Amino acid sequence: MYRSRSRLSYKVVGSLILVFLLMFITFGILISITFENTKLASEKQKADLLLQTIEKSLQMALYLKFNDQIAEKVSPVVSVPGVIELSVRDNNGKLLYLYTTEKVKPLNIHNAISATHKIQEPTSGHFMGSITLYYNDLAYDETRQAMYNVFYGVGISIALIFFFAVWWVRYLLSPLSQIAQKVRDYRPGDQMVLEEEGSAEIEQIVTAFNAMQGTTYRYLRQMEAMNMSLEGAVKEKTLELENQYYSDRLTGLPNRFRLQEKLLQGEITALAIVNVDDFKEINDFFGIEIGDEMLIQIGAWLNVLSGSCYRLGSDEFVLTFSDTLSSTELEHRLITLMKLLDEKTFTIKDESLNIRVTIGVALGIENVLTRADIALHYAKENKKQIAFYNQEERVEEQYRSNLTMASDVRRALFEHRILCHYQPIVDFKTGEINKYETLVRMIDDAGNMIPPMEFLPIAKQTKLYPQITLEVLYQACTLFATRSEEFSINLSDSDIRNSHTVSEIIRTITETGTAPRIVFEILESEGIESYEEVTQFITKVKALGAKIAIDDFGTGYSNFENILKLSVDYIKIDGSLIREISSNPRHHIIVETIIDFARKIGAKTIAEFVSDEEIYNTLKNLDVDYSQGYFTGKPISLS
């Protein structure tokens, strides 16, 4: 049954009325203070009026120099009760008259109301002096003290009323504080008991909270059901993502990540990498779609046969073994697999395809994947179908050495330890040195000179080789910009196919002004393979005045027709023909043929590796144009 209670709103309104009363009292106090200020102003105005009554007569006395009449002129003022002191001074501040009551004290003068008027000449308005009045402020002090007493009383009353009002409001709102504390301590699922005591509003709040508890409980049950459903979905999605992460998308086989995880567990005792031979040709000839289907069938076939197959990437699969096998047993098992694979025909979209594979094998549990990869590379390089990793061959040491050399080359480039030496090229007819070939050298950390055959092959396998080419170009062009000789620089096929390198070559020889004296040497075995790129490069640099030489001519698969189209300026006869020209008639004939061919196409000949006088004289008799070798000059530093 609903019980009638006083409403909280009534109590709040009563509190607001109380606050209003306090504000009204405060306003009254402010009015009193304003009145006090007004009274003070009136007292000062009274002092000003007293001075105005004698100002005219005093003005005439001072103007006429009747100083003895000053006392008479100011008597109407000094006779007024409350006047404490009156003084008259001339324009220089000299005291002319002073009136002081007998009871005056310095403190009274300090607290008195004062007024000062300036006295001016009646005609010219010049300053003649001043009159100062000190007026008793006892009435003002009494009024002010009374106002203070009222203010203190009102202040204490306001404070008492304020504290009482605060206590009363806190008392009224104490049920709300209890409700707030219980709400703070509430946890989903708890049953919160609230007492319906206090005002009607508090009873409504309690009713609303009880309804909220029921709603919260229902939502809690729904959230628990949703969480259970979501956890199931998350687990399912996590499993799906895990399968995607550890599975190869194309074949569905476990991938490299799953293999690495198994290797870390230490359960694998042997591993074989199976590489599909010439798979690129299958893709190029039949298309990527058939190539992908081929990989799917190969992976499925290997997995069925071995039971433990992974796709490593591209055209490589991995077979793992967990039982203890000797190398002989494992080799027999893998040879059997290769024979079965040779007999297997894969059918894809009416196409019947057979494949061959190369296998690299490693036993053990340490670095087994890396070692199998090393064995696979060894098998490919030596044209074998299967190869086992052999630690005694120290292939890993060679790899580490290559990595160290690559690092050394990188540091040498950064620290400017890639240097150029220049080997003289001598004119057979005049015996003069009018050409040099630029040869690169590297200085290691200890200051030792490293020959190019030790670091250039490593650099060619990295992105460092183009930087070496540009460094050599920069040093040579900078040096010969101040010299008159021709100089040559070797370019590889990769240099000519690198658009950035070509752009830098053209920019450097143009800026240094060395284009008319530079000769670019192109290896016959490399340059002719990229005939179109070489032709474009030659056209660009010859337009600037540069010359072209074919290096190591006579040992590769010479295409004389292409060389004719290249319009070369020099043909450098390979050193392997020059070394035995005096003792080997076949070499003698080949060199004669090259000389004759060069003369007919308008090219000059340069003989490399001229190491002694006998070779030098033989070549001179054959009418070779230039000699290059240790007999005519070793590589030196011209800087």
XYZ file of C-alpha atoms in Angstrom:
639
model
C 0.000 0.000 0.000
C 1.339 3.404 -0.987
C 2.086 5.586 2.011
C 1.918 9.348 1.672
C 5.283 10.971 2.315
C 6.553 14.511 1.946
C 8.083 14.963 -1.481
C 11.768 15.609 -1.847
C 10.967 18.454 -4.204
C 9.233 20.329 -1.344
C 12.288 19.945 0.815
C 14.551 21.115 -1.961
C 12.321 24.160 -2.529
C 12.499 24.975 1.164
C 16.268 24.759 0.966
C 16.262 27.116 -2.016
C 14.114 29.625 -0.043
C 16.640 29.458 2.766
C 19.443 30.147 0.335
C 17.477 33.094 -1.040
C 17.085 34.554 2.431
C 20.815 34.289 2.926
C 21.392 36.058 -0.345
C 18.915 38.778 0.693
C 20.723 39.370 3.968
C 24.021 39.534 2.119
C 22.565 42.083 -0.239
C 21.470 44.170 2.743
C 24.985 44.161 4.027
C 26.233 45.375 0.680
C 23.678 48.216 0.823
C 24.957 49.169 4.266
C 28.496 49.266 3.020
C 27.387 51.469 0.169
C 25.691 53.773 2.683
C 28.909 53.975 4.670
C 30.813 55.038 1.577
C 28.137 57.617 0.833
C 28.373 59.061 4.353
C 32.138 59.326 4.046
C 31.718 61.217 0.787
C 29.239 63.590 2.419
C 31.630 64.363 5.256
C 34.332 65.227 2.738
C 31.864 67.393 0.864
C 31.062 69.213 4.116
C 34.778 70.011 4.587
C 34.940 71.336 1.009
C 31.939 73.629 1.642
C 33.574 75.061 4.763
C 36.670 75.986 2.747
C 34.593 77.479 -0.046
C 33.005 79.927 2.456
C 36.348 81.590 3.230
C 38.144 80.960 -0.101
C 37.160 84.300 -1.730
C 38.018 86.509 1.254
C 41.272 84.671 1.819
C 42.081 85.069 -1.901
C 41.845 88.887 -1.609
C 43.904 88.996 1.601
C 46.712 87.014 0.002
C 46.501 88.982 -3.237
C 46.771 92.297 -1.327
C 49.475 90.865 0.984
C 47.298 91.452 4.073
C 48.714 88.459 5.929
C 47.684 89.935 9.257
C 44.037 89.572 8.190
C 44.240 85.815 7.526
C 43.115 84.912 11.077
C 40.076 87.142 10.671
C 39.213 85.683 7.278
C 39.343 82.038 8.456
C 37.539 82.611 11.753
C 34.143 81.467 10.392
C 35.656 78.060 9.743
C 37.839 77.492 12.802
C 34.860 78.322 14.986
C 32.911 75.381 13.553
C 32.826 72.409 15.954
C 34.836 69.438 14.691
C 37.611 71.466 13.013
C 40.904 70.079 14.255
C 43.403 72.051 12.233
C 43.547 74.679 9.514
C 46.724 75.870 7.794
C 47.463 78.493 5.105
C 50.657 78.408 3.008
C 52.023 80.629 0.231
C 53.042 79.508 -3.231
C 56.464 78.448 -1.915
C 54.953 76.265 0.800
C 55.784 78.726 3.597
C 53.334 78.479 6.476
C 51.412 81.762 6.810
C 48.763 80.730 9.335
C 48.086 77.662 11.510
C 45.084 76.890 13.696
C 45.137 73.821 15.946
C 42.826 72.756 18.732
C 44.470 72.119 22.075
C 43.300 68.465 22.203
C 44.618 67.482 18.817
C 47.032 64.563 18.602
C 49.065 63.245 15.671
C 46.849 60.162 15.571
C 43.724 62.320 15.354
C 45.204 64.280 12.444
C 46.073 61.033 10.653
C 42.517 59.640 10.930
C 40.727 62.988 10.268
C 38.908 63.911 7.064
C 41.045 66.386 5.129
C 40.470 68.811 2.289
C 42.898 71.125 0.473
C 42.046 74.017 -1.870
C 44.453 75.953 -4.072
C 44.171 79.757 -4.001
C 44.774 81.589 -7.314
C 45.145 85.256 -8.238
C 41.798 86.779 -9.216
C 43.182 88.352 -12.420
C 45.890 86.100 -13.823
C 44.916 82.809 -12.164
C 48.483 82.237 -10.910
C 48.948 79.998 -7.904
C 49.278 82.056 -4.699
C 49.006 79.420 -2.004
C 46.826 76.742 -0.450
C 44.540 76.163 2.499
C 44.236 72.767 4.208
C 41.496 71.684 6.603
C 41.452 68.642 8.910
C 37.907 67.816 10.027
C 36.959 65.566 12.920
C 35.554 62.127 11.731
C 34.034 60.982 15.020
C 30.539 60.769 13.523
C 31.866 58.799 10.622
C 33.789 56.451 12.937
C 30.714 55.815 15.012
C 28.671 55.012 11.938
C 31.389 52.750 10.564
C 31.761 50.857 13.864
C 28.025 50.293 13.990
C 28.102 48.937 10.459
C 30.956 46.574 11.393
C 28.973 45.248 14.329
C 26.025 44.565 12.048
C 28.291 42.896 9.494
C 29.861 40.584 12.098
C 26.478 39.624 13.453
C 25.064 38.896 10.003
C 28.174 36.940 9.063
C 27.926 34.693 12.096
C 24.233 34.187 11.425
C 24.882 33.275 7.807
C 27.564 30.793 8.832
C 25.269 29.122 11.349
C 22.443 28.993 8.826
C 24.806 27.599 6.159
C 26.084 24.786 8.356
C 22.576 23.960 9.451
C 21.417 23.915 5.799
C 24.282 21.627 4.816
C 23.463 19.241 7.621
C 19.808 19.312 6.712
C 20.439 18.619 2.998
C 22.842 15.778 3.833
C 20.225 14.347 6.138
C 17.622 14.550 3.386
C 19.939 12.915 0.823
C 21.412 10.232 3.103
C 19.164 7.523 1.574
C 20.601 8.373 -1.836
C 24.133 7.937 -0.462
C 23.224 4.497 0.857
C 21.762 3.569 -2.540
C 24.899 4.861 -4.304
C 27.171 2.795 -2.039
C 25.185 -0.364 -2.733
C 25.260 0.345 -6.479
C 29.064 0.789 -6.339
C 29.409 -2.577 -4.606
C 27.009 -4.260 -7.028
C 28.345 -7.090 -9.215
C 26.444 -8.729 -12.078
C 24.492 -11.654 -10.663
C 24.198 -10.196 -7.137
C 20.823 -9.464 -5.586
C 20.825 -5.859 -4.345
C 18.330 -5.139 -1.498
C 17.296 -1.470 -1.203
C 15.186 -0.023 1.626
C 12.195 2.022 0.495
C 12.507 4.691 3.164
C 12.627 8.419 2.764
C 10.823 10.554 0.208
C 8.548 9.500 -2.633
C 11.363 10.145 -5.101
C 13.671 7.738 -3.250
C 10.958 5.109 -3.328
C 10.704 5.576 -7.118
C 14.495 5.246 -7.430
C 14.441 1.995 -5.440
C 11.654 0.637 -7.632
C 13.593 1.574 -10.791
C 16.776 -0.071 -9.476
C 14.918 -3.273 -8.676
C 13.529 -3.331 -12.205
C 17.023 -2.638 -13.559
C 18.397 -5.620 -11.599
C 15.919 -7.930 -13.282
C 16.778 -6.552 -16.717
C 20.516 -6.764 -15.986
C 20.175 -10.397 -14.907
C 18.398 -11.283 -18.152
C 21.036 -9.468 -20.232
C 23.763 -11.242 -18.245
C 22.347 -14.623 -19.153
C 22.149 -13.535 -22.798
C 25.754 -12.242 -22.740
C 27.000 -15.527 -21.265
C 25.253 -17.419 -24.057
C 26.707 -15.027 -26.656
C 30.210 -15.359 -25.147
C 30.041 -19.139 -25.302
C 28.969 -18.922 -28.937
C 31.701 -16.351 -29.687
C 34.395 -18.455 -28.002
C 33.408 -21.374 -30.182
C 33.555 -19.201 -33.307
C 36.952 -17.765 -32.262
C 38.381 -21.229 -31.674
C 37.068 -22.351 -35.045
C 38.483 -19.275 -36.810
C 41.799 -19.617 -34.950
C 42.072 -23.215 -36.090
C 41.260 -22.121 -39.636
C 43.905 -19.370 -39.563
C 46.435 -21.752 -38.034
C 45.786 -24.220 -40.840
C 46.223 -21.417 -43.383
C 49.466 -20.285 -41.712
C 50.922 -23.769 -41.598
C 49.522 -25.022 -44.929
C 50.551 -24.329 -48.495
C 47.690 -22.572 -50.270
C 48.216 -24.306 -53.605
C 48.836 -27.943 -52.639
C 47.328 -28.055 -49.150
C 50.538 -29.654 -47.866
C 52.271 -28.462 -44.692
C 54.513 -25.501 -45.534
C 57.929 -24.219 -44.468
C 56.598 -22.841 -41.150
C 55.206 -26.244 -40.132
C 58.473 -27.876 -41.200
C 60.541 -25.466 -39.089
C 58.289 -26.174 -36.103
C 58.818 -29.936 -36.535
C 62.573 -29.409 -36.862
C 62.621 -27.514 -33.560
C 60.916 -30.462 -31.859
C 63.924 -32.637 -32.774
C 61.863 -35.544 -34.121
C 63.254 -35.440 -37.675
C 66.434 -37.501 -38.212
C 66.817 -37.077 -41.985
C 65.525 -34.714 -44.632
C 65.455 -34.693 -48.435
C 64.691 -31.686 -50.670
C 63.085 -32.769 -53.946
C 63.448 -30.223 -56.768
C 61.454 -30.606 -60.004
C 63.899 -30.257 -62.895
C 63.168 -27.653 -65.577
C 59.843 -26.697 -64.030
C 60.183 -23.166 -65.443
C 60.021 -24.626 -68.939
C 56.757 -26.408 -68.028
C 55.270 -23.089 -66.891
C 56.540 -21.248 -69.970
C 55.391 -23.937 -72.434
C 52.043 -25.056 -70.960
C 51.113 -22.053 -68.863
C 50.958 -21.290 -65.141
C 47.568 -22.979 -64.683
C 48.869 -26.351 -65.855
C 52.086 -25.753 -63.920
C 50.102 -25.216 -60.698
C 48.034 -28.350 -61.298
C 51.277 -30.224 -61.904
C 52.631 -29.137 -58.516
C 49.382 -30.197 -56.813
C 49.597 -33.704 -58.307
C 53.319 -34.065 -57.578
C 52.774 -33.017 -53.934
C 49.867 -35.432 -53.502
C 51.854 -38.285 -55.087
C 54.904 -37.666 -52.880
C 52.732 -37.380 -49.764
C 50.969 -40.673 -50.469
C 54.279 -42.404 -51.131
C 56.240 -40.990 -48.195
C 53.554 -40.014 -45.703
C 55.506 -36.932 -44.662
C 55.749 -34.350 -47.440
C 56.040 -30.569 -47.174
C 56.042 -27.901 -49.863
C 59.101 -25.721 -49.377
C 58.183 -23.210 -52.070
C 58.100 -22.860 -55.859
C 59.108 -26.237 -57.337
C 60.669 -27.723 -54.188
C 59.222 -30.325 -51.816
C 60.641 -31.806 -48.613
C 60.436 -35.400 -47.416
C 61.199 -36.010 -43.743
C 62.157 -39.199 -41.919
C 61.863 -39.903 -38.202
C 63.222 -43.458 -37.985
C 66.918 -44.257 -37.746
C 68.261 -44.865 -41.258
C 71.779 -45.237 -42.551
C 72.812 -43.226 -45.587
C 72.774 -46.431 -47.664
C 69.222 -47.301 -46.627
C 68.009 -43.776 -47.208
C 69.716 -43.565 -50.603
C 68.116 -46.878 -51.665
C 64.682 -45.617 -50.611
C 65.076 -42.335 -52.492
C 66.451 -44.004 -55.633
C 63.390 -46.249 -55.610
C 61.203 -43.129 -55.331
C 62.947 -41.528 -58.317
C 62.493 -44.671 -60.431
C 58.796 -44.762 -59.589
C 58.559 -41.075 -60.421
C 60.295 -41.623 -63.770
C 57.575 -44.161 -64.637
C 54.762 -41.921 -63.404
C 52.808 -39.989 -66.022
C 50.812 -36.980 -64.842
C 47.705 -36.162 -66.876
C 46.520 -32.561 -66.827
C 43.827 -31.324 -69.228
C 44.553 -34.028 -71.778
C 48.276 -33.330 -71.485
C 50.542 -36.221 -70.398
C 53.668 -35.036 -68.627
C 56.677 -36.815 -67.164
C 59.120 -35.177 -64.809
C 62.565 -35.724 -63.382
C 63.787 -34.526 -60.035
C 67.037 -33.693 -58.265
C 67.357 -34.546 -54.565
C 69.585 -33.141 -51.841
C 69.780 -35.179 -48.621
C 71.065 -34.511 -45.110
C 71.095 -36.742 -42.023
C 70.980 -35.612 -38.391
C 68.976 -33.053 -36.478
C 71.219 -29.943 -36.617
C 70.915 -27.524 -39.559
C 69.448 -30.394 -41.550
C 67.375 -28.124 -43.853
C 70.346 -25.902 -44.691
C 72.587 -28.908 -45.280
C 70.046 -30.583 -47.538
C 69.835 -27.343 -49.550
C 73.649 -27.328 -49.867
C 73.519 -30.951 -51.061
C 70.832 -30.037 -53.616
C 72.986 -27.230 -55.044
C 75.939 -29.600 -55.196
C 73.844 -32.160 -57.103
C 72.723 -29.553 -59.646
C 76.216 -28.163 -60.152
C 77.647 -31.658 -60.700
C 74.741 -32.941 -62.823
C 73.734 -35.604 -60.285
C 70.203 -36.789 -59.507
C 70.888 -37.253 -55.810
C 73.581 -35.979 -53.449
C 74.159 -36.352 -49.710
C 75.572 -33.576 -47.588
C 79.242 -34.273 -46.867
C 80.699 -32.211 -44.062
C 84.252 -32.968 -45.230
C 83.662 -30.981 -48.427
C 83.387 -27.838 -46.275
C 80.720 -26.276 -48.443
C 79.323 -24.385 -45.448
C 82.746 -22.868 -44.857
C 82.801 -21.708 -48.460
C 79.349 -20.134 -48.004
C 80.487 -18.377 -44.843
C 83.605 -17.213 -46.647
C 81.462 -15.817 -49.448
C 79.276 -13.963 -46.916
C 82.375 -12.558 -45.229
C 83.786 -11.411 -48.565
C 80.468 -9.753 -49.481
C 80.571 -7.897 -46.166
C 84.209 -6.893 -46.789
C 83.316 -5.520 -50.234
C 80.426 -3.521 -48.780
C 82.681 -1.959 -46.138
C 85.433 -1.332 -48.697
C 82.973 0.604 -50.875
C 81.836 2.679 -47.914
C 85.391 3.349 -46.708
C 86.747 4.100 -50.229
C 89.050 1.072 -50.286
C 88.066 0.115 -53.851
C 90.989 1.434 -55.903
C 91.992 1.501 -59.563
C 95.286 0.390 -61.111
C 96.081 1.054 -64.741
C 97.994 -1.271 -67.106
C 99.812 0.383 -70.000
C 98.885 -0.494 -73.593
C 101.931 -0.015 -75.886
C 101.855 0.905 -79.563
C 103.909 -1.731 -81.456
C 104.994 0.797 -84.079
C 106.125 3.648 -81.854
C 106.761 1.857 -78.553
C 104.845 4.616 -76.776
C 102.205 4.243 -74.052
C 99.142 6.099 -75.211
C 96.429 3.888 -73.656
C 95.661 2.303 -70.259
C 93.248 -0.374 -69.140
C 91.526 0.295 -65.800
C 91.780 -2.655 -63.397
C 90.003 -2.748 -60.034
C 91.653 -3.698 -56.731
C 90.398 -3.889 -53.141
C 92.341 -3.077 -49.979
C 91.284 -5.167 -46.953
C 91.162 -4.021 -43.326
C 94.822 -4.962 -42.809
C 95.973 -2.944 -45.838
C 96.542 -5.955 -48.084
C 95.631 -5.755 -51.768
C 92.930 -8.219 -52.873
C 92.946 -9.210 -56.593
C 89.664 -8.916 -58.513
C 89.222 -12.671 -59.062
C 88.713 -13.072 -55.297
C 85.968 -10.487 -54.755
C 84.344 -9.699 -58.128
C 82.601 -13.125 -58.500
C 81.068 -12.640 -55.032
C 80.076 -9.061 -55.852
C 78.332 -10.232 -59.037
C 76.036 -12.430 -56.938
C 74.936 -9.413 -54.879
C 73.821 -5.865 -55.608
C 77.340 -4.585 -54.988
C 78.691 -5.137 -58.501
C 76.958 -2.101 -60.112
C 78.350 0.079 -57.311
C 81.870 -1.213 -58.016
C 81.431 -0.423 -61.716
C 80.332 3.136 -60.956
C 83.149 3.627 -58.430
C 85.740 2.481 -61.013
C 84.138 4.741 -63.644
C 84.245 7.750 -61.299
C 87.886 7.247 -60.307
C 89.104 6.638 -63.879
C 87.186 9.549 -65.422
C 88.284 11.918 -62.645
C 91.935 10.920 -63.189
C 91.978 11.036 -67.007
C 90.030 14.295 -67.133
C 93.458 15.911 -66.552
C 95.442 13.545 -68.841
C 95.626 13.023 -72.590
C 95.748 9.213 -72.924
C 92.896 6.922 -73.837
C 91.655 4.634 -71.061
C 89.406 1.598 -71.081
C 86.872 0.266 -68.569
C 85.413 -3.247 -68.497
C 81.621 -3.579 -68.575
C 79.657 -6.756 -67.913
C 76.378 -7.787 -69.462
C 74.593 -6.877 -66.202
C 76.065 -3.346 -66.358
C 74.713 -2.794 -69.860
C 71.263 -4.134 -68.883
C 71.118 -1.881 -65.811
C 69.421 1.359 -66.882
C 70.649 3.253 -63.791
C 74.252 2.215 -64.455
C 73.993 3.275 -68.104
C 72.540 6.654 -67.101
C 75.364 7.226 -64.603
C 77.984 6.235 -67.211
C 76.655 8.779 -69.717
C 76.371 11.488 -67.046
C 79.923 10.899 -65.732
C 81.736 10.835 -69.071
C 79.820 13.946 -70.152
C 80.519 15.943 -66.980
C 84.236 14.991 -66.896
C 84.712 15.574 -70.638
C 86.309 12.126 -71.101
C 83.826 10.718 -73.624
C 86.214 11.101 -76.632
C 89.010 9.183 -74.824
C 87.159 6.390 -73.036
C 86.963 2.832 -74.389
C 84.319 0.427 -73.072
C 85.473 -3.196 -73.126
C 82.677 -5.762 -73.499
C 83.274 -9.475 -72.963
C 82.500 -11.422 -76.117
C 80.793 -14.213 -74.170
C 78.539 -11.773 -72.268
C 77.888 -8.927 -74.660
C 76.799 -10.894 -77.688
C 74.143 -12.751 -75.683
C 72.323 -9.461 -75.051
C 72.812 -8.163 -78.562
C 69.908 -5.672 -78.567
C 70.899 -4.060 -75.256
C 74.533 -3.884 -76.359
C 73.561 -2.248 -79.658
C 71.498 0.408 -77.880
C 74.310 1.110 -75.416
C 76.965 1.339 -78.125
C 74.794 3.729 -80.139
C 74.407 6.057 -77.147
C 78.066 6.194 -76.079
C 79.539 6.334 -79.598
C 77.303 9.334 -80.281
C 79.228 11.037 -77.453
C 82.603 10.054 -78.959
C 83.391 6.928 -76.888
C 84.941 3.781 -78.403
C 84.097 0.086 -78.050
C 86.390 -2.923 -77.623
C 85.472 -6.626 -77.687
C 87.416 -8.313 -74.860
C 88.763 -11.917 -74.803
C 87.992 -12.364 -78.480
C 88.732 -15.775 -79.964
C 87.674 -18.115 -77.169
C 83.891 -17.804 -77.129
C 81.309 -18.732 -79.692
C 82.180 -15.853 -81.980
C 79.335 -14.496 -84.037
C 81.209 -12.527 -86.681
C 77.992 -11.161 -88.187
C 76.946 -9.562 -84.880
C 80.430 -8.131 -84.320
C 80.258 -6.554 -87.771
C 76.964 -4.873 -86.786
C 78.405 -3.604 -83.517
C 81.001 -1.439 -85.284
C 83.701 -2.034 -82.689
C 86.912 0.013 -82.572
C 89.202 -2.536 -80.925
C 89.415 -6.319 -80.777
C 91.380 -7.626 -77.790
C 92.807 -11.053 -78.577
C 92.316 -13.464 -75.674
C 95.382 -14.195 -73.538
C 94.971 -17.985 -73.827
C 95.840 -17.664 -77.539
C 98.720 -15.233 -76.919
C 100.510 -17.320 -74.251
C 101.347 -20.174 -76.663
C 101.508 -18.280 -79.945
C 105.244 -18.888 -80.284
C 104.991 -22.644 -79.702
C 101.519 -23.597 -80.912
C 100.932 -23.312 -84.684
C 97.145 -23.544 -84.257
C 97.142 -20.500 -82.008
C 99.381 -18.720 -84.491
C 96.860 -19.337 -87.282
C 93.877 -18.227 -85.143
C 95.630 -14.974 -84.197
C 96.522 -14.316 -87.855
C 92.854 -14.861 -88.774
C 91.660 -12.443 -86.071
C 94.174 -9.792 -87.196
C 93.047 -10.142 -90.787
C 89.378 -9.975 -89.770
C 89.955 -6.857 -87.639
C 91.861 -5.109 -90.420
C 89.005 -5.767 -92.874
C 86.353 -4.316 -90.556
C 88.526 -1.292 -89.668
C 89.220 -2.303 -86.062
C 92.528 -2.160 -84.188
C 93.927 -5.266 -82.426
C 95.286 -5.475 -78.883
C 97.165 -8.572 -77.712
C 96.671 -9.409 -74.029
C 99.074 -11.277 -71.702
C 102.253 -10.371 -73.561
C 104.620 -11.807 -70.974
C 108.061 -12.048 -72.668
C 110.161 -10.738 -75.516
C 109.616 -13.748 -77.781
C 105.831 -13.325 -77.687
C 106.245 -9.574 -78.171
C 108.395 -10.006 -81.310
C 106.082 -12.667 -82.766
C 103.068 -10.368 -82.394
C 104.987 -7.426 -83.796
C 105.843 -9.480 -86.900
C 102.137 -10.387 -87.246
C 101.382 -6.657 -87.365
C 99.271 -6.509 -84.159
C 98.547 -2.873 -83.282
C 98.972 -2.802 -79.489
C 100.606 -4.866 -76.767
C 99.327 -5.330 -73.195
C 101.040 -7.515 -70.615
C 103.702 -7.702 -67.917
C 106.475 -7.468 -70.540
C 105.371 -4.007 -71.629
C 104.029 -2.769 -68.274
C 102.445 -3.987 -65.049
C 99.303 -2.420 -63.573
C 100.214 0.610 -61.471
C 98.504 3.380 -59.564
C 98.642 6.605 -61.555
C 97.325 8.713 -58.706
